[in-house]
Amino acid sequence: MVLVFGGTTEGKLVLAALAAASQPCWYSSKIKIDVSLPAGAQYRYGAFTPEALEAFCLEHHITTIVHASHPFAALLHETIGIVSQRLSIPVIRFERHYPETPLHPLVRYADSYEDVLSAIHHGGYEPVLSLTGVQTIIRWRPYWEQKKMYCRILPRDTSVAIARDYGFPEEQLLLSFPGKTVEEELQVLKETGVQAIITKESGESGYLSVKIDTAIAAGIPLYIIRRPALPPHFIKVDTATDMLKHIIHTAS
């Protein structure tokens, strides 16, 4: 049995590929989502502790894990890494496509949120636009308690509630999905007058190249937080064909 960690565009691709190959699976996401399950697929949701994941894998005879969750799900990376080594279960990491790192002075990669906080403070940028998601608003508190920051979050009641609980000014929330074109994103910059942008290294699924091109076109710095490293024993693939090859190989 295959266990798929999804809740992403890549997770949907994995589900479709497994269905086409008549491969039964369990599909898991951190929060409850609407998911179209093909024949042979079962769904569960909720965060796993290492102990809970180990018990689940043993109970359901999991022989392969396909990890297609968000690249910034660092705790999940760690949990899967621990349990897969304990039980000798191979892990296939279905990777997003990432643009090449551009050599441009306005495109600035950082290893941590703290590094970005230091950079925007010392750079004197205000206002700043955060595209890192509602869960990270708390990380920017040292900035937005003193200076103006806009945060774009998904237009969901749950997201607004989280931002409200953090005490973030609601009038500085931008409720929308990521812009798919440079023109859309430039309009956001024009309306807010921001002097710098913060985002995550979220790949093309997160329209990273659009954000890069937008910052360069606008002439303002873009800070990109690098995605966390994966456990070294994860098998990285970026196509459904390669994923299925590895699943067949581990089953043989």
PDB file of C-alpha atoms in Angstrom:
ATOM      1  CA  MET A   1       0.000   0.000   0.000  1.00  0.00           C
ATOM      2  CA  VAL A   2       1.189   3.508  -0.854  1.00  0.00           C
ATOM      3  CA  LEU A   3       0.771   6.465   1.512  1.00  0.00           C
ATOM      4  CA  VAL A   4       0.625   9.847  -0.228  1.00  0.00           C
ATOM      5  CA  PHE A   5       1.148  13.113   1.613  1.00  0.00           C
ATOM      6  CA  GLY A   6      -0.536  15.820  -0.426  1.00  0.00           C
ATOM      7  CA  GLY A   7      -2.798  18.801  -0.040  1.00  0.00           C
ATOM      8  CA  THR A   8      -0.987  20.405  -2.983  1.00  0.00           C
ATOM      9  CA  THR A   9      -1.091  20.569  -6.771  1.00  0.00           C
ATOM     10  CA  GLU A  10       1.587  17.881  -6.792  1.00  0.00           C
ATOM     11  CA  GLY A  11      -0.559  15.702  -4.547  1.00  0.00           C
ATOM     12  CA  LYS A  12      -3.363  15.814  -7.106  1.00  0.00           C
ATOM     13  CA  LEU A  13      -0.918  14.791  -9.844  1.00  0.00           C
ATOM     14  CA  VAL A  14       0.252  11.850  -7.744  1.00  0.00           C
ATOM     15  CA  LEU A  15      -3.334  10.718  -7.083  1.00  0.00           C
ATOM     16  CA  ALA A  16      -4.156  10.829 -10.793  1.00  0.00           C
ATOM     17  CA  ALA A  17      -1.027   8.883 -11.732  1.00  0.00           C
ATOM     18  CA  LEU A  18      -1.665   6.184  -9.134  1.00  0.00           C
ATOM     19  CA  ALA A  19      -5.281   5.872 -10.276  1.00  0.00           C
ATOM     20  CA  ALA A  20      -4.184   5.477 -13.899  1.00  0.00           C
ATOM     21  CA  ALA A  21      -1.834   2.706 -12.788  1.00  0.00           C
ATOM     22  CA  SER A  22      -4.580   1.033 -10.679  1.00  0.00           C
ATOM     23  CA  GLN A  23      -2.413   1.493  -7.586  1.00  0.00           C
ATOM     24  CA  PRO A  24      -4.398   1.720  -4.311  1.00  0.00           C
ATOM     25  CA  CYS A  25      -3.286   4.327  -1.825  1.00  0.00           C
ATOM     26  CA  TRP A  26      -4.009   6.371   1.255  1.00  0.00           C
ATOM     27  CA  TYR A  27      -4.072  10.146   0.732  1.00  0.00           C
ATOM     28  CA  SER A  28      -3.199  12.346   3.708  1.00  0.00           C
ATOM     29  CA  SER A  29      -3.379  16.097   4.323  1.00  0.00           C
ATOM     30  CA  LYS A  30      -2.744  18.182   7.425  1.00  0.00           C
ATOM     31  CA  ILE A  31      -6.158  19.860   7.373  1.00  0.00           C
ATOM     32  CA  LYS A  32      -9.436  18.607   5.950  1.00  0.00           C
ATOM     33  CA  ILE A  33      -9.767  19.443   2.264  1.00  0.00           C
ATOM     34  CA  ASP A  34     -12.128  18.662  -0.578  1.00  0.00           C
ATOM     35  CA  VAL A  35     -10.464  15.937  -2.608  1.00  0.00           C
ATOM     36  CA  SER A  36     -11.779  13.816  -5.465  1.00  0.00           C
ATOM     37  CA  LEU A  37     -10.725  10.294  -4.605  1.00  0.00           C
ATOM     38  CA  PRO A  38     -10.289   7.839  -7.468  1.00  0.00           C
ATOM     39  CA  ALA A  39     -11.188   4.177  -7.093  1.00  0.00           C
ATOM     40  CA  GLY A  40      -8.819   2.436  -4.709  1.00  0.00           C
ATOM     41  CA  ALA A  41      -7.902   5.589  -2.785  1.00  0.00           C
ATOM     42  CA  GLN A  42      -8.772   6.363   0.832  1.00  0.00           C
ATOM     43  CA  TYR A  43      -8.469   9.689   2.631  1.00  0.00           C
ATOM     44  CA  ARG A  44      -7.439  10.817   6.099  1.00  0.00           C
ATOM     45  CA  TYR A  45      -6.407  14.170   7.531  1.00  0.00           C
ATOM     46  CA  GLY A  46      -4.640  15.516  10.575  1.00  0.00           C
ATOM     47  CA  ALA A  47      -1.021  16.028  11.587  1.00  0.00           C
ATOM     48  CA  PHE A  48       1.022  12.941  12.431  1.00  0.00           C
ATOM     49  CA  THR A  49       3.442  12.553  15.307  1.00  0.00           C
ATOM     50  CA  PRO A  50       6.258  10.089  14.575  1.00  0.00           C
ATOM     51  CA  GLU A  51       4.542   7.548  16.826  1.00  0.00           C
ATOM     52  CA  ALA A  52       1.162   7.983  15.126  1.00  0.00           C
ATOM     53  CA  LEU A  53       2.673   7.731  11.648  1.00  0.00           C
ATOM     54  CA  GLU A  54       4.571   4.582  12.594  1.00  0.00           C
ATOM     55  CA  ALA A  55       1.382   2.984  13.927  1.00  0.00           C
ATOM     56  CA  PHE A  56      -0.531   3.991  10.782  1.00  0.00           C
ATOM     57  CA  CYS A  57       2.112   2.514   8.488  1.00  0.00           C
ATOM     58  CA  LEU A  58       2.127  -0.768  10.383  1.00  0.00           C
ATOM     59  CA  GLU A  59      -1.667  -0.995  10.572  1.00  0.00           C
ATOM     60  CA  HIS A  60      -2.186  -0.322   6.871  1.00  0.00           C
ATOM     61  CA  HIS A  61       0.859  -2.209   5.594  1.00  0.00           C
ATOM     62  CA  ILE A  62       2.435   0.843   3.963  1.00  0.00           C
ATOM     63  CA  THR A  63       5.294  -0.189   1.677  1.00  0.00           C
ATOM     64  CA  THR A  64       6.033   3.160  -0.012  1.00  0.00           C
ATOM     65  CA  ILE A  65       5.552   6.791   0.994  1.00  0.00           C
ATOM     66  CA  VAL A  66       5.093   9.459  -1.670  1.00  0.00           C
ATOM     67  CA  HIS A  67       5.769  12.857  -0.134  1.00  0.00           C
ATOM     68  CA  ALA A  68       4.078  15.547  -2.244  1.00  0.00           C
ATOM     69  CA  SER A  69       3.286  18.074   0.470  1.00  0.00           C
ATOM     70  CA  HIS A  70       4.439  21.686   0.615  1.00  0.00           C
ATOM     71  CA  PRO A  71       8.221  22.232   0.411  1.00  0.00           C
ATOM     72  CA  PHE A  72       8.083  24.270   3.641  1.00  0.00           C
ATOM     73  CA  ALA A  73       6.434  21.493   5.677  1.00  0.00           C
ATOM     74  CA  ALA A  74       9.650  21.101   7.671  1.00  0.00           C
ATOM     75  CA  LEU A  75       8.103  19.202  10.591  1.00  0.00           C
ATOM     76  CA  LEU A  76       6.482  16.743   8.194  1.00  0.00           C
ATOM     77  CA  HIS A  77       9.811  16.240   6.392  1.00  0.00           C
ATOM     78  CA  GLU A  78      11.355  15.340   9.745  1.00  0.00           C
ATOM     79  CA  THR A  79       8.501  13.056  10.828  1.00  0.00           C
ATOM     80  CA  ILE A  80       8.507  11.114   7.560  1.00  0.00           C
ATOM     81  CA  GLY A  81      12.295  10.884   7.699  1.00  0.00           C
ATOM     82  CA  ILE A  82      12.296   9.387  11.196  1.00  0.00           C
ATOM     83  CA  VAL A  83       9.534   6.847  10.591  1.00  0.00           C
ATOM     84  CA  SER A  84      10.700   5.766   7.139  1.00  0.00           C
ATOM     85  CA  GLN A  85      14.117   4.910   8.543  1.00  0.00           C
ATOM     86  CA  ARG A  86      12.644   3.078  11.529  1.00  0.00           C
ATOM     87  CA  LEU A  87      10.456   0.917   9.291  1.00  0.00           C
ATOM     88  CA  SER A  88      12.755   0.810   6.230  1.00  0.00           C
ATOM     89  CA  ILE A  89      10.036   2.313   4.017  1.00  0.00           C
ATOM     90  CA  PRO A  90      11.295   4.068   0.870  1.00  0.00           C
ATOM     91  CA  VAL A  91      10.207   7.692   0.475  1.00  0.00           C
ATOM     92  CA  ILE A  92       9.648   9.213  -2.948  1.00  0.00           C
ATOM     93  CA  ARG A  93       9.696  12.998  -2.853  1.00  0.00           C
ATOM     94  CA  PHE A  94       7.584  14.404  -5.693  1.00  0.00           C
ATOM     95  CA  GLU A  95       9.324  17.725  -6.241  1.00  0.00           C
ATOM     96  CA  ARG A  96       7.996  20.929  -7.690  1.00  0.00           C
ATOM     97  CA  HIS A  97       9.753  22.615 -10.570  1.00  0.00           C
ATOM     98  CA  TYR A  98      11.959  25.490  -9.449  1.00  0.00           C
ATOM     99  CA  PRO A  99      13.254  28.313 -11.631  1.00  0.00           C
ATOM    100  CA  GLU A 100      16.984  28.761 -11.954  1.00  0.00           C
ATOM    101  CA  THR A 101      18.411  31.110  -9.343  1.00  0.00           C
ATOM    102  CA  PRO A 102      18.727  34.450 -11.146  1.00  0.00           C
ATOM    103  CA  LEU A 103      21.890  36.475 -10.742  1.00  0.00           C
ATOM    104  CA  HIS A 104      20.236  39.827 -10.162  1.00  0.00           C
ATOM    105  CA  PRO A 105      20.945  42.301  -7.361  1.00  0.00           C
ATOM    106  CA  LEU A 106      17.234  42.696  -6.586  1.00  0.00           C
ATOM    107  CA  VAL A 107      16.711  38.942  -6.083  1.00  0.00           C
ATOM    108  CA  ARG A 108      18.060  38.086  -2.645  1.00  0.00           C
ATOM    109  CA  TYR A 109      17.943  34.589  -1.169  1.00  0.00           C
ATOM    110  CA  ALA A 110      17.966  34.087   2.597  1.00  0.00           C
ATOM    111  CA  ASP A 111      18.329  31.026   4.810  1.00  0.00           C
ATOM    112  CA  SER A 112      15.877  32.086   7.509  1.00  0.00           C
ATOM    113  CA  TYR A 113      13.057  34.425   8.458  1.00  0.00           C
ATOM    114  CA  GLU A 114      15.418  36.099  10.916  1.00  0.00           C
ATOM    115  CA  ASP A 115      17.851  36.956   8.116  1.00  0.00           C
ATOM    116  CA  VAL A 116      15.044  38.617   6.161  1.00  0.00           C
ATOM    117  CA  LEU A 117      13.844  40.561   9.201  1.00  0.00           C
ATOM    118  CA  SER A 118      17.336  41.916   9.697  1.00  0.00           C
ATOM    119  CA  ALA A 119      17.657  42.857   6.021  1.00  0.00           C
ATOM    120  CA  ILE A 120      14.364  44.744   5.752  1.00  0.00           C
ATOM    121  CA  HIS A 121      14.997  46.552   9.036  1.00  0.00           C
ATOM    122  CA  HIS A 122      18.484  47.655   8.024  1.00  0.00           C
ATOM    123  CA  GLY A 123      17.345  48.480   4.496  1.00  0.00           C
ATOM    124  CA  GLY A 124      14.731  50.864   5.835  1.00  0.00           C
ATOM    125  CA  TYR A 125      12.011  49.447   3.566  1.00  0.00           C
ATOM    126  CA  GLU A 126       8.434  50.500   4.309  1.00  0.00           C
ATOM    127  CA  PRO A 127       5.864  49.329   3.521  1.00  0.00           C
ATOM    128  CA  VAL A 128       6.790  45.714   2.832  1.00  0.00           C
ATOM    129  CA  LEU A 129       4.643  43.039   1.190  1.00  0.00           C
ATOM    130  CA  SER A 130       4.722  39.508   2.616  1.00  0.00           C
ATOM    131  CA  LEU A 131       3.683  36.661   0.328  1.00  0.00           C
ATOM    132  CA  THR A 132       4.735  33.932   2.760  1.00  0.00           C
ATOM    133  CA  GLY A 133       1.263  32.944   3.980  1.00  0.00           C
ATOM    134  CA  VAL A 134      -0.911  33.457   7.016  1.00  0.00           C
ATOM    135  CA  GLN A 135       0.942  30.968   9.217  1.00  0.00           C
ATOM    136  CA  THR A 136       4.095  33.105   8.975  1.00  0.00           C
ATOM    137  CA  ILE A 137       2.505  36.416   9.969  1.00  0.00           C
ATOM    138  CA  ILE A 138       3.645  35.831  13.544  1.00  0.00           C
ATOM    139  CA  ARG A 139       7.257  35.616  12.338  1.00  0.00           C
ATOM    140  CA  TRP A 140       7.061  39.155  10.973  1.00  0.00           C
ATOM    141  CA  ARG A 141       5.622  40.649  14.173  1.00  0.00           C
ATOM    142  CA  PRO A 142       8.871  42.462  15.129  1.00  0.00           C
ATOM    143  CA  TYR A 143       8.476  44.372  11.860  1.00  0.00           C
ATOM    144  CA  TRP A 144       4.719  45.021  11.590  1.00  0.00           C
ATOM    145  CA  GLU A 145       4.406  46.151  15.196  1.00  0.00           C
ATOM    146  CA  GLN A 146       6.683  49.060  14.270  1.00  0.00           C
ATOM    147  CA  LYS A 147       6.212  49.606  10.535  1.00  0.00           C
ATOM    148  CA  LYS A 148       3.598  49.085   7.853  1.00  0.00           C
ATOM    149  CA  MET A 149       3.396  45.648   6.257  1.00  0.00           C
ATOM    150  CA  TYR A 150       0.883  44.128   3.876  1.00  0.00           C
ATOM    151  CA  CYS A 151       0.280  40.389   4.006  1.00  0.00           C
ATOM    152  CA  ARG A 152      -1.407  38.552   1.179  1.00  0.00           C
ATOM    153  CA  ILE A 153      -3.319  35.519   2.394  1.00  0.00           C
ATOM    154  CA  LEU A 154      -5.853  33.163   0.882  1.00  0.00           C
ATOM    155  CA  PRO A 155      -9.425  34.520   0.848  1.00  0.00           C
ATOM    156  CA  ARG A 156     -10.748  32.136   3.477  1.00  0.00           C
ATOM    157  CA  ASP A 157     -12.462  32.817   6.793  1.00  0.00           C
ATOM    158  CA  THR A 158     -10.014  30.499   8.550  1.00  0.00           C
ATOM    159  CA  SER A 159      -7.045  32.486   7.231  1.00  0.00           C
ATOM    160  CA  VAL A 160      -8.537  35.804   8.329  1.00  0.00           C
ATOM    161  CA  ALA A 161      -9.248  34.329  11.765  1.00  0.00           C
ATOM    162  CA  ILE A 162      -5.610  33.271  12.166  1.00  0.00           C
ATOM    163  CA  ALA A 163      -4.365  36.730  11.180  1.00  0.00           C
ATOM    164  CA  ARG A 164      -6.840  38.313  13.593  1.00  0.00           C
ATOM    165  CA  ASP A 165      -5.663  36.053  16.424  1.00  0.00           C
ATOM    166  CA  TYR A 166      -2.095  37.215  15.775  1.00  0.00           C
ATOM    167  CA  GLY A 167      -3.241  40.808  16.108  1.00  0.00           C
ATOM    168  CA  PHE A 168      -2.301  41.767  12.557  1.00  0.00           C
ATOM    169  CA  PRO A 169      -4.089  44.908  11.251  1.00  0.00           C
ATOM    170  CA  GLU A 170      -6.976  43.629   9.123  1.00  0.00           C
ATOM    171  CA  GLU A 171      -6.882  46.661   6.832  1.00  0.00           C
ATOM    172  CA  GLN A 172      -3.398  45.527   5.737  1.00  0.00           C
ATOM    173  CA  LEU A 173      -4.528  42.051   4.692  1.00  0.00           C
ATOM    174  CA  LEU A 174      -4.759  41.361   0.960  1.00  0.00           C
ATOM    175  CA  LEU A 175      -7.246  38.538   0.450  1.00  0.00           C
ATOM    176  CA  SER A 176      -6.441  36.908  -2.872  1.00  0.00           C
ATOM    177  CA  PHE A 177      -4.710  34.057  -4.619  1.00  0.00           C
ATOM    178  CA  PRO A 178      -1.229  34.573  -6.133  1.00  0.00           C
ATOM    179  CA  GLY A 179      -1.156  36.543  -9.342  1.00  0.00           C
ATOM    180  CA  LYS A 180      -0.484  34.392 -12.388  1.00  0.00           C
ATOM    181  CA  THR A 181       1.049  37.182 -14.472  1.00  0.00           C
ATOM    182  CA  VAL A 182       3.554  39.973 -13.949  1.00  0.00           C
ATOM    183  CA  GLU A 183       0.859  42.490 -14.883  1.00  0.00           C
ATOM    184  CA  GLU A 184      -1.416  41.290 -12.075  1.00  0.00           C
ATOM    185  CA  GLU A 185       1.370  41.458  -9.525  1.00  0.00           C
ATOM    186  CA  LEU A 186       2.555  44.887 -10.670  1.00  0.00           C
ATOM    187  CA  GLN A 187      -0.950  46.187 -10.045  1.00  0.00           C
ATOM    188  CA  VAL A 188      -0.721  44.952  -6.434  1.00  0.00           C
ATOM    189  CA  LEU A 189       2.579  46.788  -6.004  1.00  0.00           C
ATOM    190  CA  LYS A 190       1.107  49.959  -7.489  1.00  0.00           C
ATOM    191  CA  GLU A 191      -1.906  49.864  -5.160  1.00  0.00           C
ATOM    192  CA  THR A 192       0.165  49.264  -2.018  1.00  0.00           C
ATOM    193  CA  GLY A 193       3.299  51.257  -2.820  1.00  0.00           C
ATOM    194  CA  VAL A 194       5.519  48.637  -1.207  1.00  0.00           C
ATOM    195  CA  GLN A 195       9.286  49.034  -1.241  1.00  0.00           C
ATOM    196  CA  ALA A 196      10.214  45.360  -0.812  1.00  0.00           C
ATOM    197  CA  ILE A 197       8.643  41.905  -1.175  1.00  0.00           C
ATOM    198  CA  ILE A 198       9.138  38.727   0.839  1.00  0.00           C
ATOM    199  CA  THR A 199       8.275  35.273  -0.451  1.00  0.00           C
ATOM    200  CA  LYS A 200       9.226  31.626  -0.089  1.00  0.00           C
ATOM    201  CA  GLU A 201      11.118  29.407  -2.494  1.00  0.00           C
ATOM    202  CA  SER A 202       7.828  27.754  -3.380  1.00  0.00           C
ATOM    203  CA  GLY A 203       8.571  26.736  -6.962  1.00  0.00           C
ATOM    204  CA  GLU A 204       6.519  27.240 -10.075  1.00  0.00           C
ATOM    205  CA  SER A 205       3.390  25.941  -8.325  1.00  0.00           C
ATOM    206  CA  GLY A 206       3.686  29.070  -6.200  1.00  0.00           C
ATOM    207  CA  TYR A 207       4.406  31.279  -9.240  1.00  0.00           C
ATOM    208  CA  LEU A 208       7.920  32.036  -8.009  1.00  0.00           C
ATOM    209  CA  SER A 209       9.214  33.054 -11.437  1.00  0.00           C
ATOM    210  CA  VAL A 210       6.307  35.516 -11.774  1.00  0.00           C
ATOM    211  CA  LYS A 211       7.258  37.097  -8.454  1.00  0.00           C
ATOM    212  CA  ILE A 212      10.907  37.333  -9.512  1.00  0.00           C
ATOM    213  CA  ASP A 213      10.039  38.962 -12.836  1.00  0.00           C
ATOM    214  CA  THR A 214       7.635  41.338 -11.079  1.00  0.00           C
ATOM    215  CA  ALA A 215      10.232  42.556  -8.583  1.00  0.00           C
ATOM    216  CA  ILE A 216      12.784  43.143 -11.332  1.00  0.00           C
ATOM    217  CA  ALA A 217      10.222  44.993 -13.467  1.00  0.00           C
ATOM    218  CA  ALA A 218       9.231  47.167 -10.496  1.00  0.00           C
ATOM    219  CA  GLY A 219      12.816  47.790  -9.447  1.00  0.00           C
ATOM    220  CA  ILE A 220      12.316  46.686  -5.838  1.00  0.00           C
ATOM    221  CA  PRO A 221      14.078  43.928  -3.864  1.00  0.00           C
ATOM    222  CA  LEU A 222      12.569  40.463  -3.506  1.00  0.00           C
ATOM    223  CA  TYR A 223      13.684  38.384  -0.519  1.00  0.00           C
ATOM    224  CA  ILE A 224      13.268  34.646  -1.061  1.00  0.00           C
ATOM    225  CA  ILE A 225      13.464  32.290   1.903  1.00  0.00           C
ATOM    226  CA  ARG A 226      15.140  29.057   0.827  1.00  0.00           C
ATOM    227  CA  ARG A 227      13.143  25.872   1.251  1.00  0.00           C
ATOM    228  CA  PRO A 228      14.238  23.553   4.068  1.00  0.00           C
ATOM    229  CA  ALA A 229      16.505  20.640   3.254  1.00  0.00           C
ATOM    230  CA  LEU A 230      15.062  17.145   2.868  1.00  0.00           C
ATOM    231  CA  PRO A 231      16.404  14.029   4.604  1.00  0.00           C
ATOM    232  CA  PRO A 232      19.154  12.603   2.375  1.00  0.00           C
ATOM    233  CA  HIS A 233      17.494   9.210   1.917  1.00  0.00           C
ATOM    234  CA  PHE A 234      14.437  10.665   0.145  1.00  0.00           C
ATOM    235  CA  ILE A 235      14.275   9.729  -3.551  1.00  0.00           C
ATOM    236  CA  LYS A 236      13.582  12.888  -5.562  1.00  0.00           C
ATOM    237  CA  VAL A 237      11.452  12.761  -8.712  1.00  0.00           C
ATOM    238  CA  ASP A 238       9.563  15.426 -10.622  1.00  0.00           C
ATOM    239  CA  THR A 239       7.465  13.358 -13.025  1.00  0.00           C
ATOM    240  CA  ALA A 240       4.705  10.822 -12.521  1.00  0.00           C
ATOM    241  CA  THR A 241       6.546   8.368 -14.772  1.00  0.00           C
ATOM    242  CA  ASP A 242       9.646   8.345 -12.577  1.00  0.00           C
ATOM    243  CA  MET A 243       7.501   8.061  -9.457  1.00  0.00           C
ATOM    244  CA  LEU A 244       5.705   4.979 -10.784  1.00  0.00           C
ATOM    245  CA  LYS A 245       9.006   3.383 -11.788  1.00  0.00           C
ATOM    246  CA  HIS A 246      10.259   3.675  -8.218  1.00  0.00           C
ATOM    247  CA  ILE A 247       6.993   2.337  -6.780  1.00  0.00           C
ATOM    248  CA  ILE A 248       7.121  -0.674  -9.092  1.00  0.00           C
ATOM    249  CA  HIS A 249      10.780  -1.224  -8.225  1.00  0.00           C
ATOM    250  CA  THR A 250      10.165  -1.176  -4.466  1.00  0.00           C
ATOM    251  CA  ALA A 251       7.212  -3.552  -4.844  1.00  0.00           C
ATOM    252  CA  SER A 252       9.212  -6.111  -6.822  1.00  0.00           C
TER     253      SER A 252
END
